[in-house]
mmCIF file of C-alpha atoms in Angstrom:
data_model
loop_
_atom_site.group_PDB
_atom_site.id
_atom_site.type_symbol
_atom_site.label_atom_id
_atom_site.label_comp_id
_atom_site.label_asym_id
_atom_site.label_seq_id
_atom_site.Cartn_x
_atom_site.Cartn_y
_atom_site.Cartn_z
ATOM 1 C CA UNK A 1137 -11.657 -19.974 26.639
ATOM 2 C CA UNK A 1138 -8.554 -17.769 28.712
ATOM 3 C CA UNK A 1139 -7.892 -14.918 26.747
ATOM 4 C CA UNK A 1140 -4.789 -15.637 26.010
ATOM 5 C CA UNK A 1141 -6.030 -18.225 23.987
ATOM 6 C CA UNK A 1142 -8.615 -16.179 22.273
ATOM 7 C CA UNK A 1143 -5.411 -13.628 21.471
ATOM 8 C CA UNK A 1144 -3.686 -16.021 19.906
ATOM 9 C CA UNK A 1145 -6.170 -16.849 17.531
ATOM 10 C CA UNK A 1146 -7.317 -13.780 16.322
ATOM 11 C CA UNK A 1147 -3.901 -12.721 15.781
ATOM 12 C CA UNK A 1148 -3.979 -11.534 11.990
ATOM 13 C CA UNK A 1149 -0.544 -11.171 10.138
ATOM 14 C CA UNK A 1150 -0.897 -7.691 8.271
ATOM 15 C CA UNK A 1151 -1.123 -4.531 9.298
ATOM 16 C CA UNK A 1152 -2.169 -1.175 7.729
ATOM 17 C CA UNK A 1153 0.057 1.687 7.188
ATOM 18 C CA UNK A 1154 -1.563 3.568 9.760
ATOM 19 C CA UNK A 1155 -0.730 0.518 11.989
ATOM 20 C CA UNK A 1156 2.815 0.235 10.944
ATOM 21 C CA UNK A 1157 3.535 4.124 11.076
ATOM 22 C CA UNK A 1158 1.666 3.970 14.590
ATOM 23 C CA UNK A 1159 4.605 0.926 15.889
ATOM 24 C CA UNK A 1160 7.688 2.816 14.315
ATOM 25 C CA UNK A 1161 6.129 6.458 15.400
ATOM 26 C CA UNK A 1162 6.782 8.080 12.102
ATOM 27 C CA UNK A 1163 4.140 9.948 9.805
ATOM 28 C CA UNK A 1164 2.265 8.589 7.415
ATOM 29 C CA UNK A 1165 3.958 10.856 5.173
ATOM 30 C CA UNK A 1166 7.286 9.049 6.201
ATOM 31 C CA UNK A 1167 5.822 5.602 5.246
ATOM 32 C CA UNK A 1168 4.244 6.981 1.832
ATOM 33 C CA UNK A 1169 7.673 8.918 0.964
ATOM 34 C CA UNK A 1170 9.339 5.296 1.963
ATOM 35 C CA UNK A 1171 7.392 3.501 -0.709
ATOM 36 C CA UNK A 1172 7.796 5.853 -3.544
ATOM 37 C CA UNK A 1173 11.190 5.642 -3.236
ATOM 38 C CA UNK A 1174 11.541 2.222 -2.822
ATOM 39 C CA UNK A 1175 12.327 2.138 0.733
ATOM 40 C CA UNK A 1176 11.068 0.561 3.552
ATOM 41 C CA UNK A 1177 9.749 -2.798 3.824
ATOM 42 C CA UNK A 1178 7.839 -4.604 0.920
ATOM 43 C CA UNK A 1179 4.437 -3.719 0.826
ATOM 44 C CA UNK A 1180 1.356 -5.264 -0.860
ATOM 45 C CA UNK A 1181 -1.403 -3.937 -2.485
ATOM 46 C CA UNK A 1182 -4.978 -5.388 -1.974
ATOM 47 C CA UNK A 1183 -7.569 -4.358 -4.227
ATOM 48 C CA UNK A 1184 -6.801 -0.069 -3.352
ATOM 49 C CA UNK A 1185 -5.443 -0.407 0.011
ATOM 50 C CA UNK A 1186 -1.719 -1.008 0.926
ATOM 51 C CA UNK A 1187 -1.015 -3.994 3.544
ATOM 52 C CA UNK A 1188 2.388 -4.572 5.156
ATOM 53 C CA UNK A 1189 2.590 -8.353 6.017
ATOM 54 C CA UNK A 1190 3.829 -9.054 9.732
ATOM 55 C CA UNK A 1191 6.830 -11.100 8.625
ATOM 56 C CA UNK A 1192 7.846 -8.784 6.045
ATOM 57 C CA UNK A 1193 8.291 -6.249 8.455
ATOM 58 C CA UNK A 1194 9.857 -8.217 10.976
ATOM 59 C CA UNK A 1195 12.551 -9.213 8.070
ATOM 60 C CA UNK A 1196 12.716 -5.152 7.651
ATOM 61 C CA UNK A 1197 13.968 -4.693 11.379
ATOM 62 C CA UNK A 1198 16.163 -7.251 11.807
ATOM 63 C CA UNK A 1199 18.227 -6.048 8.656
ATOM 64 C CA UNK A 1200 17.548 -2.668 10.153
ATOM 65 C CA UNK A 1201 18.871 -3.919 13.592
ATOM 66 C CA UNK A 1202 21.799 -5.908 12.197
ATOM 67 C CA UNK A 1203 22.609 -2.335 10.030
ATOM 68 C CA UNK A 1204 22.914 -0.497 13.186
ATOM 69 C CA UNK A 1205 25.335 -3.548 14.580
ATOM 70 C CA UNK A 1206 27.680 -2.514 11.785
ATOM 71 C CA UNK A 1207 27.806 1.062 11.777
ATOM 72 C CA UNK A 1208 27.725 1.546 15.760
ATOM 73 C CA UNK A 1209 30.534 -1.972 16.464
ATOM 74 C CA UNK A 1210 30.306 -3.646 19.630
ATOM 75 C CA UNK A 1211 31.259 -1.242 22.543
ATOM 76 C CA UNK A 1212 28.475 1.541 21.404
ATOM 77 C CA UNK A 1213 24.639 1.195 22.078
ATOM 78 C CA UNK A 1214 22.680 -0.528 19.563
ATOM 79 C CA UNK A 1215 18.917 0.919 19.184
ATOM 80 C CA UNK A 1216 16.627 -2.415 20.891
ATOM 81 C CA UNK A 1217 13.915 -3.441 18.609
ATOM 82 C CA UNK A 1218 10.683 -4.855 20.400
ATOM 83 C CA UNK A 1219 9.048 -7.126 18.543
ATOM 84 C CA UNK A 1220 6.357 -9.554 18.961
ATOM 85 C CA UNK A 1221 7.676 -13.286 18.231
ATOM 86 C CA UNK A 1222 6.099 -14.685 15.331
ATOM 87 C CA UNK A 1223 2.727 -16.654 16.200
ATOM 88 C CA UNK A 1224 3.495 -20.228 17.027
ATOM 89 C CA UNK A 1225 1.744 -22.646 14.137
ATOM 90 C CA UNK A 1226 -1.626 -24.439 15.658
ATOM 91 C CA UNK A 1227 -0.549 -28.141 16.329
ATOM 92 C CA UNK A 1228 -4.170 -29.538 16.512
ATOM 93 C CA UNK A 1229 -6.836 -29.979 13.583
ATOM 94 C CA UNK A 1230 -9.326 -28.730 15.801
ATOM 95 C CA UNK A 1231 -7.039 -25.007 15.875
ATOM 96 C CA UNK A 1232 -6.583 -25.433 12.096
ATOM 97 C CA UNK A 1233 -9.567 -22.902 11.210
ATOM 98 C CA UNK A 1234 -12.387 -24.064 13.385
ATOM 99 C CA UNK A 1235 -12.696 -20.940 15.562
ATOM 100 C CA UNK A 1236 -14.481 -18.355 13.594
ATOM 101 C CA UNK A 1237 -15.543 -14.761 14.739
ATOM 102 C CA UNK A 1238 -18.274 -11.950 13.408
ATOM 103 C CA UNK A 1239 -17.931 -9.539 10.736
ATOM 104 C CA UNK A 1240 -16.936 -7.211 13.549
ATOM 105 C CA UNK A 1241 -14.035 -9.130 15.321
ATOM 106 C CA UNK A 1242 -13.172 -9.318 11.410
ATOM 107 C CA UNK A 1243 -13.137 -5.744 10.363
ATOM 108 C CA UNK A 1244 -11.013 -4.739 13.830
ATOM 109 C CA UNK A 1245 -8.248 -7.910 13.219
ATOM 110 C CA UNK A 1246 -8.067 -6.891 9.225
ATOM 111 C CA UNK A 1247 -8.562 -3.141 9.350
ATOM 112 C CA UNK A 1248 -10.581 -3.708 6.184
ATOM 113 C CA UNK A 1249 -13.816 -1.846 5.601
ATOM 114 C CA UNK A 1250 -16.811 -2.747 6.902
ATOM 115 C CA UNK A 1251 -18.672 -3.283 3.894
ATOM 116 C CA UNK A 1252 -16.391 -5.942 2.853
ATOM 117 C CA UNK A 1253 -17.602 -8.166 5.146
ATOM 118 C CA UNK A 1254 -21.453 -7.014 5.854
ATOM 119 C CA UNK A 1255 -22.415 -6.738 2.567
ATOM 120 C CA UNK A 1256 -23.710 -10.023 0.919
ATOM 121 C CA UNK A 1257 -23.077 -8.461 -2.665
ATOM 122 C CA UNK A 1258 -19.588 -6.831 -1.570
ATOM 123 C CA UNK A 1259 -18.792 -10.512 -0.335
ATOM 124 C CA UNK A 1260 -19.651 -11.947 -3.137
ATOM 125 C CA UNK A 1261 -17.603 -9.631 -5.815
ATOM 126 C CA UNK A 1262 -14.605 -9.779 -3.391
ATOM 127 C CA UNK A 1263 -14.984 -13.508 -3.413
ATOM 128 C CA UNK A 1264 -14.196 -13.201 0.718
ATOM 129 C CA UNK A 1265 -14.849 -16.349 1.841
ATOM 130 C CA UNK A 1266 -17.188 -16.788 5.038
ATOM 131 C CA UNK A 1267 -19.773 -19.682 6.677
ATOM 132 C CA UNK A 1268 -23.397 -19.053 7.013
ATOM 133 C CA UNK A 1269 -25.129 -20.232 9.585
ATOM 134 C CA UNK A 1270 -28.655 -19.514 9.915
ATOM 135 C CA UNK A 1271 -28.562 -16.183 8.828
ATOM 136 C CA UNK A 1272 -25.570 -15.438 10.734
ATOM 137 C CA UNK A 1273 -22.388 -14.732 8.679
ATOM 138 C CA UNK A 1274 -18.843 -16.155 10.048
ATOM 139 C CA UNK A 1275 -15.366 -15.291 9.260
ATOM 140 C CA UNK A 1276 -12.393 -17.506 9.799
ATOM 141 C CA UNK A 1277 -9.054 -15.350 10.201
ATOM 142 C CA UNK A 1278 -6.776 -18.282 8.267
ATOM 143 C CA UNK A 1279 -8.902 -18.406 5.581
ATOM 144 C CA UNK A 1280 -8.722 -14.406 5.081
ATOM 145 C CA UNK A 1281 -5.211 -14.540 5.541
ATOM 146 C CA UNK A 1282 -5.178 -17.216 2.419
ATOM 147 C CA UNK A 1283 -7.698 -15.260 0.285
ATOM 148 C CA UNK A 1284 -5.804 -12.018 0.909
ATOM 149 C CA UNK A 1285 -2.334 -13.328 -0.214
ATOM 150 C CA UNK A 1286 -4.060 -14.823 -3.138
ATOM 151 C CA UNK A 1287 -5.553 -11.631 -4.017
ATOM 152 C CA UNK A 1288 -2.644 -8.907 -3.269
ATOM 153 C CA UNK A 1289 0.416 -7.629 -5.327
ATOM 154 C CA UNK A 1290 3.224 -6.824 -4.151
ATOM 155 C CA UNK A 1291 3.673 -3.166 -4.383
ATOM 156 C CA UNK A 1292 5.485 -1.463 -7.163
ATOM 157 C CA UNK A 1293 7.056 2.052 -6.466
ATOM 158 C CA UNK A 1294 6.864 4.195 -9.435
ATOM 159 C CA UNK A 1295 9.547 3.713 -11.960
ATOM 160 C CA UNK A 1296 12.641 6.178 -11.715
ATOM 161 C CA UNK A 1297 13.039 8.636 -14.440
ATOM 162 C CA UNK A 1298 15.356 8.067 -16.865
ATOM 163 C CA UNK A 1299 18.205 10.415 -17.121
ATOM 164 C CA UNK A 1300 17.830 12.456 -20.164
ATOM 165 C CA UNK A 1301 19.859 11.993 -23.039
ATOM 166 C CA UNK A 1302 22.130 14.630 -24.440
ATOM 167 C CA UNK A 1303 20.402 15.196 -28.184
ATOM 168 C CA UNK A 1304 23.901 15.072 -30.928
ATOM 169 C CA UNK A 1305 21.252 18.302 -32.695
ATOM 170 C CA UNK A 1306 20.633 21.180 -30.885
ATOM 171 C CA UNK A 1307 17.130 22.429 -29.882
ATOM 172 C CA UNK A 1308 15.860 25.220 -31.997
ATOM 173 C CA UNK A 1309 15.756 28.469 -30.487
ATOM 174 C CA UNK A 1310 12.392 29.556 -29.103
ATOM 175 C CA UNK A 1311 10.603 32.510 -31.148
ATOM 176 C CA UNK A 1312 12.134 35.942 -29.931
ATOM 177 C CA UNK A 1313 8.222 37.106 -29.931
ATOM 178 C CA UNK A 1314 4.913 35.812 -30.152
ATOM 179 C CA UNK A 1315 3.017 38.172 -32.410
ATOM 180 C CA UNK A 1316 -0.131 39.562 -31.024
ATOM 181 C CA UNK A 1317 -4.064 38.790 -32.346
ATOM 182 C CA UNK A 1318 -4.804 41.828 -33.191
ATOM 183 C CA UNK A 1319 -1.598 41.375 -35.486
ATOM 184 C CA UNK A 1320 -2.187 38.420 -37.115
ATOM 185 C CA UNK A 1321 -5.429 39.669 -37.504
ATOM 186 C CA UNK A 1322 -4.545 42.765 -40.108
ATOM 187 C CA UNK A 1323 -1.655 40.097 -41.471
ATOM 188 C CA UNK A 1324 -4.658 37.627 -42.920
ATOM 189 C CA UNK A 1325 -6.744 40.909 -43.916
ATOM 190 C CA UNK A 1326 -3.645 42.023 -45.830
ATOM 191 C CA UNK A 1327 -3.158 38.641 -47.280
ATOM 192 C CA UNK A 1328 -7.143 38.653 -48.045
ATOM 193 C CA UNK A 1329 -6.895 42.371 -49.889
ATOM 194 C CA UNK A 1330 -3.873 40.918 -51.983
ATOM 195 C CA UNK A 1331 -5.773 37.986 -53.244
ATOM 196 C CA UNK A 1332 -8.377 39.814 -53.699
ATOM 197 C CA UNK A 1333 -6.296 42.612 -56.505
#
């Protein structure tokens, strides 16, 4: 098999933000920053980690790209984005999901941990969906790339803070002073010795 071929198929469709910050050379900071204030591309969350799907952030620089169009107009520069052309669809059954690869082609086309896919009790909570054969566990990248859409959510930024209301009463006035303990203390002995009479 060329390995061109072999490219093609393990091509995976999501990257991490480490990838994604890594192909637009920002910080990770940037990227986090991004998604708390809604910015950016849509993101997804699976289980604790954040995923960027391929074609979400291909959407995210064409907009980007046709942005720049507007602002610059025709006879200025417009900034090139390189992109890889979306992965042409497999035309034969026998490409459809017969090609499958180890738990370590896996864990370097997924950038998931490792233990996802070598531990047989991980596997089985995480419902990841593999072929054994003979003792030797098999992964097949479309079926992944099913089981993780059907298991992530879309990212939600955190909700923006409502502006605060103007209150119609006004706030009462903080104590000038805070009395001391050693005052209160001779106040409740005073009270005490008064009861007391």
């Amino acid at each position: 098999m060329g390995a061109s071929v072999l490219e093609k198929k393990m091509h995976y469709p999501v990257m991490t933000e480490r990838q994604l910050a890594a192909r637009w050379k920002i910080s990770l900071k940037t990227l986090r920053r991004w998604r708390s204030d809604n910015e950016g591309p849509t993101w997804h969350k699976l289980f604790q980690y954040v995923r960027y799907h391929e074609a979400d952030v291909l959407d995210f620089e064409r907009q980007s790209a046709q942005h720049w169009s507007a602002i610059l107009g025709d006879g200025e520069r417009v900034p090139k984005v390189v992109t890889r052309p979306p992965q042409e669809q497999p035309e034969t059954d026998e490409d459809t999901g017969a090609f499958y690869i180890t738990a370590q082609g896996v864990i370097e086309a997924t950038g998931l941990p490792k233990h996802w896919f070598t531990t047989p009790g991980y596997r089985t909570r995480k419902q990841v969906p593999h072929l054994t054969l003979v003792g030797n566990v098999r992964f097949s990248l479309q079926a992944l790339w099913q089981w993780e859409q059907n298991h992530s959510t879309v990212g939600r930024p955190p909700e923006p803070k409502a502006p605060r209301q103007p209150d119609t009463e006004p706030e009462p006035a903080p104590p000038s002073r805070v009395p001391r303990w050693h005052e209160l203390a001779r106040e409740l002995d005073r009270e005490r010795f008064d009861s007391t009479s």
